[in-house]
């Protein structure tokens, strides 16, 4: 009985941020629509304009938030999973070269370009699978997630952000920011009036005062986060890849999957312009295989020799190929590794396999 109670308590804690934000949005609706637009606005024209502009923004904000929370994580297809005999034989092997040969033999027909720093195909000891490119293991969800960006407990999503919902997440940030800006600007007049001691008295004025403060506070926090994810989108990087560059046969390269700003944007938002700003799934590809600068055409035989351009490990600065693990700087380790136990590429057990 006790373990079940603990599980229920943990689930409740996970959903607490979602409940909190939902309550904030519900209260803001009452404060804006009832207290400000209906009871406080000076003229009928003002009331109509406020309500007509407010509801579409709120609808898109809530819709994208819902999609971000409830989109189901996409995991590697069955072709990437080892059979019981295969993974038992692999993990019982003590010779690193034999392990590498076994993994290479299993992965030779899989569309993968990324490797561990030791040159292995990336293997998850928890899921018993070879990880597709850009896929990482999430210790919170206990699965390998395609094109995992991060697990988001703090920004009230309670879900992994990855191939399945990254477009929804970016739209959620954008519409949340637009919502805060609109509410703050449209309530500014009444905020100044009430703050200076004029206008109506009573509880309604406090709703409007707090509405303005909350909109500004959340808006400021959203500006940098939304801008950062727009930057990642146009550079075709995930949050994890921005901290730790993916490793190709030529070495680590942060811009390895970048195909140009427009192509990168289209990969996430799709090629139908009418759907770009709607929280419906239009991302290109299957989440498993990706074109890259090294291999612009995706095939199912990516284990051979690839060209060796100089990788770009920074933003606009070209460096020679590095042979040290970029995760050794500890930056990602302190902030994100607890959410991605299965992808500690800087830690290897005594068998040479990537620790899950």
XYZ file of N, CA and C in Angstrom, residues 106-331:
678
model
N 25.106 -5.057 -35.906
C 23.668 -4.891 -35.732
C 23.175 -3.606 -36.405
N 23.998 -2.549 -36.341
C 23.558 -1.228 -36.801
C 23.895 -0.940 -38.256
N 24.493 -1.888 -38.951
C 24.996 -1.584 -40.301
C 23.890 -1.184 -41.273
N 22.659 -1.626 -41.055
C 21.567 -1.278 -41.958
C 20.654 -0.195 -41.368
N 21.033 0.331 -40.221
C 20.212 1.361 -39.597
C 20.694 2.750 -40.029
N 19.770 3.702 -40.168
C 20.151 5.058 -40.631
C 20.717 5.908 -39.498
N 21.923 5.588 -39.058
C 22.526 6.345 -37.965
C 23.861 6.933 -38.410
N 24.115 8.144 -37.933
C 25.384 8.811 -38.175
C 26.124 9.130 -36.872
N 25.379 9.302 -35.787
C 25.993 9.675 -34.519
C 26.671 8.496 -33.842
N 27.740 8.791 -33.115
C 28.526 7.787 -32.398
C 28.807 8.271 -30.982
N 29.303 7.368 -30.163
C 29.906 7.776 -28.896
C 31.314 8.266 -29.192
N 31.963 8.819 -28.196
C 33.314 9.322 -28.392
C 34.284 8.187 -28.704
N 33.937 6.956 -28.285
C 34.786 5.799 -28.553
C 34.527 5.210 -29.938
N 33.566 5.784 -30.674
C 33.280 5.298 -32.025
C 32.182 4.256 -32.090
N 31.543 3.934 -30.957
C 30.457 2.963 -30.938
C 29.172 3.566 -31.483
N 28.309 2.772 -32.110
C 26.918 3.200 -32.245
C 26.356 3.399 -30.835
N 25.532 4.400 -30.644
C 25.058 4.729 -29.293
C 24.032 3.690 -28.837
N 24.349 3.033 -27.726
C 23.547 1.926 -27.222
C 22.989 2.279 -25.849
N 21.700 2.030 -25.642
C 21.051 2.295 -24.364
C 20.909 0.986 -23.603
N 21.587 0.873 -22.467
C 21.532 -0.350 -21.677
C 20.193 -0.530 -20.967
N 19.413 0.539 -20.840
C 18.115 0.427 -20.180
C 17.032 -0.033 -21.153
N 17.026 0.550 -22.339
C 16.013 0.185 -23.338
C 16.467 -0.973 -24.225
N 17.773 -1.326 -24.161
C 18.336 -2.408 -24.987
C 18.169 -2.114 -26.474
N 18.507 -0.894 -26.847
C 18.370 -0.530 -28.254
C 19.547 0.334 -28.678
N 19.790 0.344 -29.984
C 20.711 1.312 -30.570
C 19.923 2.595 -30.766
N 20.473 3.700 -30.295
C 19.741 4.961 -30.364
C 19.815 5.565 -31.761
N 18.679 5.940 -32.328
C 18.709 6.711 -33.577
C 19.410 8.052 -33.353
N 19.805 8.692 -34.430
C 20.416 10.015 -34.323
C 19.500 10.958 -33.556
N 20.105 11.718 -32.638
C 19.433 12.767 -31.875
C 18.473 12.216 -30.825
N 18.467 10.910 -30.656
C 17.609 10.261 -29.660
C 18.386 10.138 -28.352
N 17.701 10.337 -27.224
C 18.329 10.236 -25.908
C 17.372 9.556 -24.941
N 17.946 8.958 -23.916
C 17.133 8.291 -22.901
C 16.721 9.291 -21.833
N 15.437 9.337 -21.525
C 14.917 10.212 -20.476
C 14.644 9.370 -19.235
N 15.321 9.691 -18.148
C 15.152 8.914 -16.925
C 13.809 9.193 -16.254
N 13.184 10.328 -16.559
C 11.877 10.639 -15.982
C 10.786 9.828 -16.679
N 10.827 9.808 -18.006
C 9.847 9.046 -18.784
C 10.227 7.570 -18.916
N 11.504 7.230 -18.641
C 12.018 5.853 -18.695
C 11.952 5.262 -20.096
N 12.119 6.089 -21.101
C 12.160 5.620 -22.484
C 13.194 6.442 -23.249
N 13.616 5.922 -24.394
C 14.417 6.700 -25.323
C 13.463 7.543 -26.171
N 13.722 8.828 -26.250
C 12.814 9.775 -26.908
C 13.466 10.294 -28.186
N 12.747 10.202 -29.298
C 13.279 10.668 -30.578
C 13.501 12.177 -30.550
N 14.694 12.587 -31.025
C 15.093 13.998 -31.064
C 14.732 14.704 -29.762
N 15.186 14.123 -28.685
C 14.876 14.699 -27.374
C 15.539 16.068 -27.219
N 14.739 17.057 -26.842
C 15.272 18.381 -26.560
C 15.584 18.516 -25.070
N 14.614 18.227 -24.243
C 14.791 18.220 -22.797
C 13.520 17.686 -22.172
N 13.608 17.267 -20.927
C 12.394 16.976 -20.175
C 12.018 18.236 -19.423
N 10.753 18.585 -19.468
C 10.331 19.896 -18.990
C 9.416 19.779 -17.777
N 9.995 19.641 -16.572
C 9.130 19.675 -15.391
C 8.911 21.078 -14.874
N 9.891 21.973 -15.129
C 9.859 23.280 -14.481
C 8.976 24.264 -15.226
N 8.942 24.187 -16.545
C 8.094 25.155 -17.239
C 6.728 24.557 -17.525
N 6.205 23.891 -16.475
C 4.798 23.509 -16.391
C 4.304 22.691 -17.573
N 5.137 21.846 -18.123
C 4.715 20.984 -19.222
C 4.575 19.541 -18.759
N 5.437 19.101 -17.833
C 5.410 17.735 -17.317
C 5.432 16.713 -18.441
N 6.315 16.923 -19.395
C 6.422 16.010 -20.526
C 7.801 16.189 -21.140
N 8.241 15.181 -21.862
C 9.454 15.340 -22.649
C 9.150 16.228 -23.848
N 10.086 17.078 -24.185
C 9.975 17.882 -25.403
C 10.923 17.261 -26.418
N 10.376 16.865 -27.545
C 11.174 16.190 -28.560
C 10.521 16.293 -29.927
N 10.830 15.325 -30.779
C 10.301 15.338 -32.143
C 8.782 15.423 -32.162
N 8.128 14.769 -31.207
C 6.672 14.656 -31.203
C 5.958 15.951 -30.867
N 6.638 16.879 -30.166
C 5.921 18.088 -29.718
C 6.784 19.353 -29.701
N 7.949 19.322 -30.360
C 8.806 20.511 -30.287
C 8.138 21.726 -30.938
N 7.464 21.516 -32.047
C 6.740 22.631 -32.675
C 5.688 23.186 -31.715
N 4.953 22.305 -31.043
C 3.939 22.759 -30.094
C 4.582 23.567 -28.960
N 5.749 23.107 -28.504
C 6.428 23.780 -27.393
C 6.854 25.194 -27.789
N 7.417 25.345 -28.986
C 7.836 26.673 -29.439
C 6.615 27.578 -29.605
N 5.531 27.038 -30.170
C 4.313 27.841 -30.312
C 3.733 28.203 -28.948
N 3.790 27.276 -28.018
C 3.315 27.561 -26.661
C 4.080 28.733 -26.053
N 5.395 28.726 -26.190
C 6.188 29.844 -25.662
C 5.828 31.149 -26.372
N 5.680 31.073 -27.701
C 5.357 32.277 -28.465
C 3.996 32.847 -28.114
N 2.986 31.978 -28.044
C 1.640 32.470 -27.740
C 1.514 32.886 -26.271
N 2.235 32.224 -25.382
C 2.233 32.656 -23.983
C 2.842 34.049 -23.859
N 3.931 34.290 -24.594
C 4.543 35.624 -24.588
C 3.593 36.659 -25.193
N 2.955 36.313 -26.321
C 2.000 37.236 -26.935
C 0.838 37.535 -25.999
N 0.376 36.516 -25.294
C -0.724 36.685 -24.328
C -0.328 37.671 -23.227
N 0.879 37.489 -22.692
C 1.350 38.376 -21.618
C 1.516 39.812 -22.115
N 2.073 39.961 -23.322
C 2.271 41.313 -23.872
C 0.925 41.998 -24.100
N -0.029 41.272 -24.685
C -1.344 41.864 -24.963
C -2.051 42.267 -23.668
N -2.048 41.367 -22.689
C -2.716 41.672 -21.419
C -2.052 42.865 -20.737
N -0.719 42.893 -20.731
C 0.002 43.990 -20.075
C -0.279 45.329 -20.758
N -0.225 45.348 -22.084
C -0.429 46.607 -22.806
C -1.865 47.109 -22.685
N -2.823 46.193 -22.791
C -4.223 46.627 -22.752
C -4.680 47.004 -21.345
N -4.007 46.505 -20.334
C -4.383 46.862 -18.957
C -3.530 47.992 -18.393
N -2.522 48.460 -19.163
C -1.599 49.478 -18.667
C -2.330 50.762 -18.268
N -3.277 51.175 -19.105
C -4.020 52.419 -18.838
C -4.720 52.360 -17.484
N -5.379 51.223 -17.219
C -6.135 51.093 -15.968
C -5.207 50.848 -14.791
N -4.074 50.184 -15.049
C -3.084 49.995 -13.992
C -2.555 51.345 -13.504
N -2.198 52.223 -14.435
C -1.677 53.551 -14.062
C -2.744 54.351 -13.326
N -3.965 54.247 -13.799
C -5.066 54.985 -13.180
C -5.299 54.538 -11.740
N -5.331 53.205 -11.545
C -5.567 52.686 -10.198
C -4.358 52.933 -9.294
N -3.169 52.823 -9.852
C -1.955 52.985 -9.064
C -1.827 54.431 -8.548
N -2.317 55.354 -9.341
C -2.248 56.769 -8.945
C -3.405 57.175 -8.046
N -4.285 56.233 -7.740
C -5.373 56.506 -6.801
C -6.682 56.877 -7.439
N -6.756 56.890 -8.752
C -8.000 57.237 -9.423
C -8.809 56.003 -9.770
N -9.890 56.208 -10.489
C -10.695 55.094 -10.962
C -11.571 54.499 -9.876
N -12.163 53.349 -10.228
C -13.099 52.682 -9.338
C -12.377 52.116 -8.114
N -13.123 51.912 -7.074
C -12.593 51.294 -5.866
C -13.174 49.894 -5.710
N -12.652 49.151 -4.739
C -13.164 47.816 -4.502
C -12.194 46.742 -4.936
N -12.683 45.493 -4.898
C -11.836 44.331 -5.190
C -11.368 44.326 -6.645
N -12.198 44.818 -7.559
C -11.875 44.764 -8.976
C -10.551 45.428 -9.318
N -10.247 46.533 -8.687
C -8.999 47.235 -8.996
C -7.782 46.393 -8.650
N -7.883 45.583 -7.573
C -6.754 44.739 -7.191
C -6.551 43.599 -8.188
N -7.637 43.093 -8.743
C -7.510 42.079 -9.803
C -6.725 42.647 -10.982
N -7.042 43.872 -11.374
C -6.365 44.473 -12.532
C -4.909 44.792 -12.220
N -4.648 45.269 -11.002
C -3.261 45.546 -10.603
C -2.418 44.275 -10.644
N -2.936 43.206 -10.054
C -2.195 41.944 -10.046
C -2.106 41.344 -11.446
N -3.146 41.535 -12.247
C -3.120 41.035 -13.627
C -1.958 41.650 -14.393
N -1.772 42.947 -14.249
C -0.669 43.622 -14.934
C 0.679 43.109 -14.434
N 0.847 43.001 -13.121
C 2.105 42.535 -12.562
C 2.427 41.117 -13.027
N 1.451 40.224 -12.992
C 1.674 38.830 -13.390
C 2.020 38.740 -14.872
N 1.325 39.506 -15.716
C 1.601 39.488 -17.155
C 3.022 39.957 -17.448
N 3.449 41.029 -16.779
C 4.806 41.537 -16.988
C 5.839 40.545 -16.488
N 5.607 39.956 -15.328
C 6.559 39.012 -14.745
C 6.752 37.790 -15.642
N 5.652 37.173 -16.059
C 5.763 36.013 -16.929
C 6.297 36.396 -18.305
N 5.918 37.565 -18.797
C 6.414 38.008 -20.098
C 7.922 38.149 -20.124
N 8.488 38.723 -19.064
C 9.942 38.882 -18.998
C 10.644 37.527 -18.988
N 10.091 36.574 -18.230
C 10.715 35.248 -18.170
C 10.600 34.499 -19.493
N 9.566 34.812 -20.271
C 9.348 34.099 -21.536
C 10.190 34.652 -22.682
N 10.568 35.916 -22.620
C 11.290 36.529 -23.739
C 12.576 35.773 -24.048
N 13.390 35.541 -23.030
C 14.676 34.885 -23.265
C 14.487 33.433 -23.675
N 13.519 32.737 -23.053
C 13.308 31.321 -23.375
C 12.793 31.147 -24.797
N 11.839 31.977 -25.192
C 11.309 31.899 -26.553
C 12.393 32.251 -27.574
N 13.152 33.315 -27.296
C 14.236 33.692 -28.204
C 15.280 32.602 -28.339
N 15.588 31.929 -27.239
C 16.581 30.853 -27.272
C 16.108 29.702 -28.151
N 14.842 29.339 -28.047
C 14.348 28.208 -28.843
C 14.142 28.583 -30.307
N 13.898 29.843 -30.602
C 13.905 30.272 -32.003
C 15.320 30.137 -32.563
N 16.302 30.534 -31.779
C 17.709 30.376 -32.175
C 18.035 28.902 -32.438
N 17.604 28.013 -31.549
C 17.861 26.584 -31.741
C 17.165 26.067 -32.994
N 15.950 26.552 -33.238
C 15.191 26.086 -34.405
C 15.896 26.437 -35.708
N 16.332 27.672 -35.853
C 16.943 28.097 -37.119
C 18.363 27.532 -37.271
N 18.946 27.014 -36.187
C 20.258 26.366 -36.276
C 20.146 24.839 -36.226
N 18.911 24.338 -36.160
C 18.654 22.896 -36.138
C 19.437 22.196 -35.022
N 19.287 22.703 -33.831
C 19.884 22.079 -32.654
C 18.805 21.829 -31.616
N 19.041 20.854 -30.787
C 18.223 20.679 -29.598
C 18.951 21.320 -28.421
N 18.253 21.444 -27.294
C 18.902 21.978 -26.104
C 20.081 21.109 -25.695
N 19.902 19.792 -25.750
C 20.989 18.884 -25.401
C 22.179 19.060 -26.340
N 21.902 19.224 -27.632
C 22.986 19.374 -28.605
C 23.696 20.708 -28.473
N 23.014 21.714 -27.930
C 23.676 23.002 -27.745
C 24.691 22.933 -26.605
N 24.463 22.049 -25.644
C 25.423 21.861 -24.558
C 26.481 20.828 -24.909
N 26.088 19.807 -25.668
C 27.007 18.731 -26.012
C 26.808 18.391 -27.492
N 27.777 18.733 -28.292
C 27.645 18.560 -29.738
C 27.517 17.083 -30.093
N 26.637 16.742 -31.049
C 26.559 15.352 -31.509
C 27.870 14.939 -32.176
N 28.222 13.684 -32.016
C 29.496 13.176 -32.535
C 29.235 12.376 -33.807
N 29.894 12.796 -34.876
C 29.838 12.100 -36.149
C 31.137 11.329 -36.335
N 31.280 10.662 -37.472
C 32.520 9.938 -37.732
C 33.708 10.884 -37.836
N 33.432 12.126 -38.153
C 34.514 13.114 -38.248
C 34.780 13.828 -36.940
N 33.966 13.589 -35.929
C 34.130 14.265 -34.659
C 32.868 15.005 -34.264
N 32.952 15.755 -33.174
C 31.800 16.495 -32.663
C 31.526 17.729 -33.520
N 30.242 18.008 -33.759
C 29.874 19.130 -34.614
C 28.488 19.627 -34.213
N 28.429 20.796 -33.576
C 27.145 21.368 -33.170
C 26.233 21.648 -34.347
N 26.823 22.008 -35.478
C 26.030 22.364 -36.653
C 25.923 21.208 -37.646
N 26.143 19.995 -37.175
C 26.133 18.850 -38.077
C 24.812 18.629 -38.786
N 23.698 18.984 -38.140
C 22.382 18.768 -38.745
C 21.807 20.040 -39.359
N 22.568 21.111 -39.345
C 22.079 22.370 -39.890
C 22.146 22.362 -41.413
N 21.013 22.660 -42.055
C 20.921 22.662 -43.514
C 20.594 24.052 -44.062
N 20.770 25.071 -43.232
C 20.392 26.432 -43.613
C 19.166 26.862 -42.826
N 19.062 28.131 -42.551
C 18.015 28.633 -41.655
C 16.610 28.257 -42.111
N 16.321 28.450 -43.398
C 14.966 28.152 -43.878
C 14.677 26.659 -43.822
N 15.620 25.839 -44.272
C 15.418 24.391 -44.238
C 15.284 23.894 -42.802
N 16.046 24.497 -41.895
C 15.940 24.110 -40.490
C 14.569 24.453 -39.923
N 14.072 25.643 -40.274
C 12.745 26.063 -39.809
C 11.664 25.138 -40.365
N 11.766 24.821 -41.646
C 10.769 23.969 -42.297
C 10.791 22.561 -41.705
N 11.956 22.087 -41.289
C 12.036 20.752 -40.691
C 11.175 20.647 -39.443
N 11.063 21.725 -38.684
C 10.256 21.729 -37.464
C 8.808 22.109 -37.757
N 8.589 23.148 -38.571
C 7.245 23.697 -38.763
C 6.559 23.194 -40.026
N 7.268 22.484 -40.890
C 6.656 21.952 -42.092
C 6.702 22.929 -43.254
N 6.290 22.476 -44.426
C 6.363 23.318 -45.619
C 5.030 23.946 -45.993
N 3.990 23.728 -45.182
C 2.694 24.366 -45.420
C 2.612 25.637 -44.572
N 2.751 26.773 -45.210
C 2.775 28.033 -44.473
C 1.487 28.277 -43.690
N 0.382 27.769 -44.201
C -0.905 27.981 -43.519
C -0.970 27.258 -42.178
N -0.064 26.298 -41.965
C -0.071 25.524 -40.725
C 1.077 25.907 -39.782
N 1.901 26.836 -40.170
C 3.072 27.166 -39.356
C 2.691 27.596 -37.951
N 1.654 28.387 -37.819
C 1.329 28.980 -36.526
C 0.138 28.306 -35.858
N -0.195 27.103 -36.317
C -1.248 26.313 -35.684
C -0.607 25.121 -34.982
N -1.015 24.806 -33.766
C -0.436 23.666 -33.044
C -0.961 22.323 -33.538
N -0.711 22.042 -34.817
C -0.980 20.736 -35.412
C 0.355 20.194 -35.912
N 0.517 18.886 -35.871
C 1.818 18.305 -36.180
C 2.105 18.390 -37.676
N 3.160 19.131 -38.040
C 3.565 19.268 -39.441
C 5.073 19.098 -39.617
N 5.777 18.680 -38.555
C 7.231 18.523 -38.643
C 7.580 17.472 -39.693
N 8.667 17.709 -40.408
C 9.059 16.807 -41.484
C 9.856 15.627 -40.947
N 9.789 14.514 -41.690
C 10.586 13.354 -41.335
C 9.863 12.414 -40.396
N 10.594 11.376 -39.983
C 10.040 10.363 -39.100
C 10.644 10.406 -37.702
N 11.538 11.350 -37.455
C 12.173 11.443 -36.153
C 13.305 10.462 -35.946
N 13.554 9.605 -36.923
C 14.571 8.549 -36.796
C 15.829 8.901 -37.572
N 15.666 9.301 -38.809
C 16.817 9.603 -39.667
C 16.780 11.067 -40.081
N 17.967 11.665 -40.168
C 18.084 13.089 -40.457
C 19.169 13.330 -41.493
N 18.871 14.252 -42.414
C 19.921 14.725 -43.300
C 20.904 15.565 -42.475
N 22.139 15.599 -42.932
C 23.156 16.377 -42.231
C 24.074 17.031 -43.249
N 24.960 17.881 -42.747
C 25.939 18.508 -43.641
C 26.868 17.465 -44.241
N 27.129 16.407 -43.483
C 28.014 15.351 -43.971
C 27.298 14.418 -44.926
N 25.999 14.257 -44.736
C 25.220 13.342 -45.556
C 23.879 13.984 -45.877
N 23.834 14.861 -46.878
C 22.587 15.567 -47.199
C 21.455 14.649 -47.597
N 21.777 13.473 -48.160
C 20.753 12.518 -48.562
C 20.703 11.390 -47.551
N 19.532 11.124 -47.015
C 19.375 10.078 -46.011
C 19.279 8.722 -46.697
N 20.095 7.773 -46.248
C 20.021 6.407 -46.745
C 20.029 5.460 -45.557
N 19.896 4.168 -45.854
C 19.936 3.177 -44.789
C 21.264 2.447 -44.773
N 22.309 3.139 -45.207
C 23.645 2.562 -45.126
C 24.627 3.674 -44.786
N 24.583 4.102 -43.542
C 25.357 5.265 -43.131
C 26.606 4.895 -42.356
N 26.999 3.621 -42.410
C 28.127 3.187 -41.598
C 29.450 3.310 -42.319
N 29.420 3.668 -43.580
C 30.658 3.728 -44.335
C 31.406 5.026 -44.135
N 32.362 5.261 -45.017
C 33.182 6.463 -44.914
C 32.384 7.691 -45.339
N 32.557 8.772 -44.604
C 31.881 10.018 -44.942
C 32.931 11.087 -45.175
N 32.567 12.165 -45.869
C 33.522 13.246 -46.080
C 33.993 13.807 -44.742
N 35.103 14.525 -44.754
C 35.684 15.043 -43.527
C 35.865 16.561 -43.572
N 34.761 17.322 -43.614
C 34.905 18.773 -43.502
C 35.276 19.127 -42.075
N 35.769 20.355 -41.893
C 36.101 20.780 -40.549
C 34.815 21.072 -39.779
N 34.579 20.360 -38.679
C 33.351 20.597 -37.931
C 33.366 21.953 -37.258
N 32.167 22.490 -37.093
C 32.007 23.764 -36.403
C 31.467 23.488 -35.014
N 32.295 23.703 -33.994
C 31.896 23.412 -32.627
C 31.348 24.620 -31.903
N 31.296 25.749 -32.560
C 30.783 26.954 -31.913
C 29.912 27.722 -32.868
N 29.563 28.903 -32.495
C 28.697 29.733 -33.316
C 29.551 30.650 -34.170
N 29.755 30.270 -35.427
C 30.484 31.120 -36.345
C 31.987 31.005 -36.253
N 32.513 30.064 -35.462
C 33.953 29.894 -35.335
C 34.306 28.470 -35.713
N 35.294 28.295 -36.570
C 35.676 26.975 -37.029
C 36.885 26.484 -36.249
N 36.783 25.253 -35.773
C 37.842 24.647 -34.990
C 38.247 23.332 -35.651
N 39.429 22.817 -35.387
C 39.780 21.488 -35.856
C 38.978 20.431 -35.117
N 38.956 19.224 -35.680
C 38.204 18.141 -35.067
C 38.708 17.871 -33.664
N 37.776 17.781 -32.711
C 38.163 17.508 -31.343
C 38.057 16.023 -31.052
N 38.919 15.533 -30.212
C 38.892 14.121 -29.862
C 38.600 13.924 -28.384
N 38.165 14.969 -27.707
C 37.785 14.836 -26.311
C 36.274 14.939 -26.216
N 35.718 14.305 -25.193
C 34.278 14.307 -25.016
C 33.813 15.676 -24.580
N 32.910 16.272 -25.360
C 32.433 17.606 -25.033
C 31.624 17.627 -23.747
N 31.185 16.459 -23.286
C 30.417 16.420 -22.057
C 31.296 16.524 -20.823
N 32.620 16.479 -21.011
C 33.510 16.501 -19.872
C 33.564 17.856 -19.184
N 32.992 18.898 -19.839
C 33.013 20.204 -19.188
C 32.031 20.299 -18.030
N 31.155 19.302 -17.901
C 30.274 19.237 -16.746
C 29.077 20.153 -16.802
N 28.971 20.999 -17.818
C 27.866 21.948 -17.877
C 26.536 21.224 -17.985
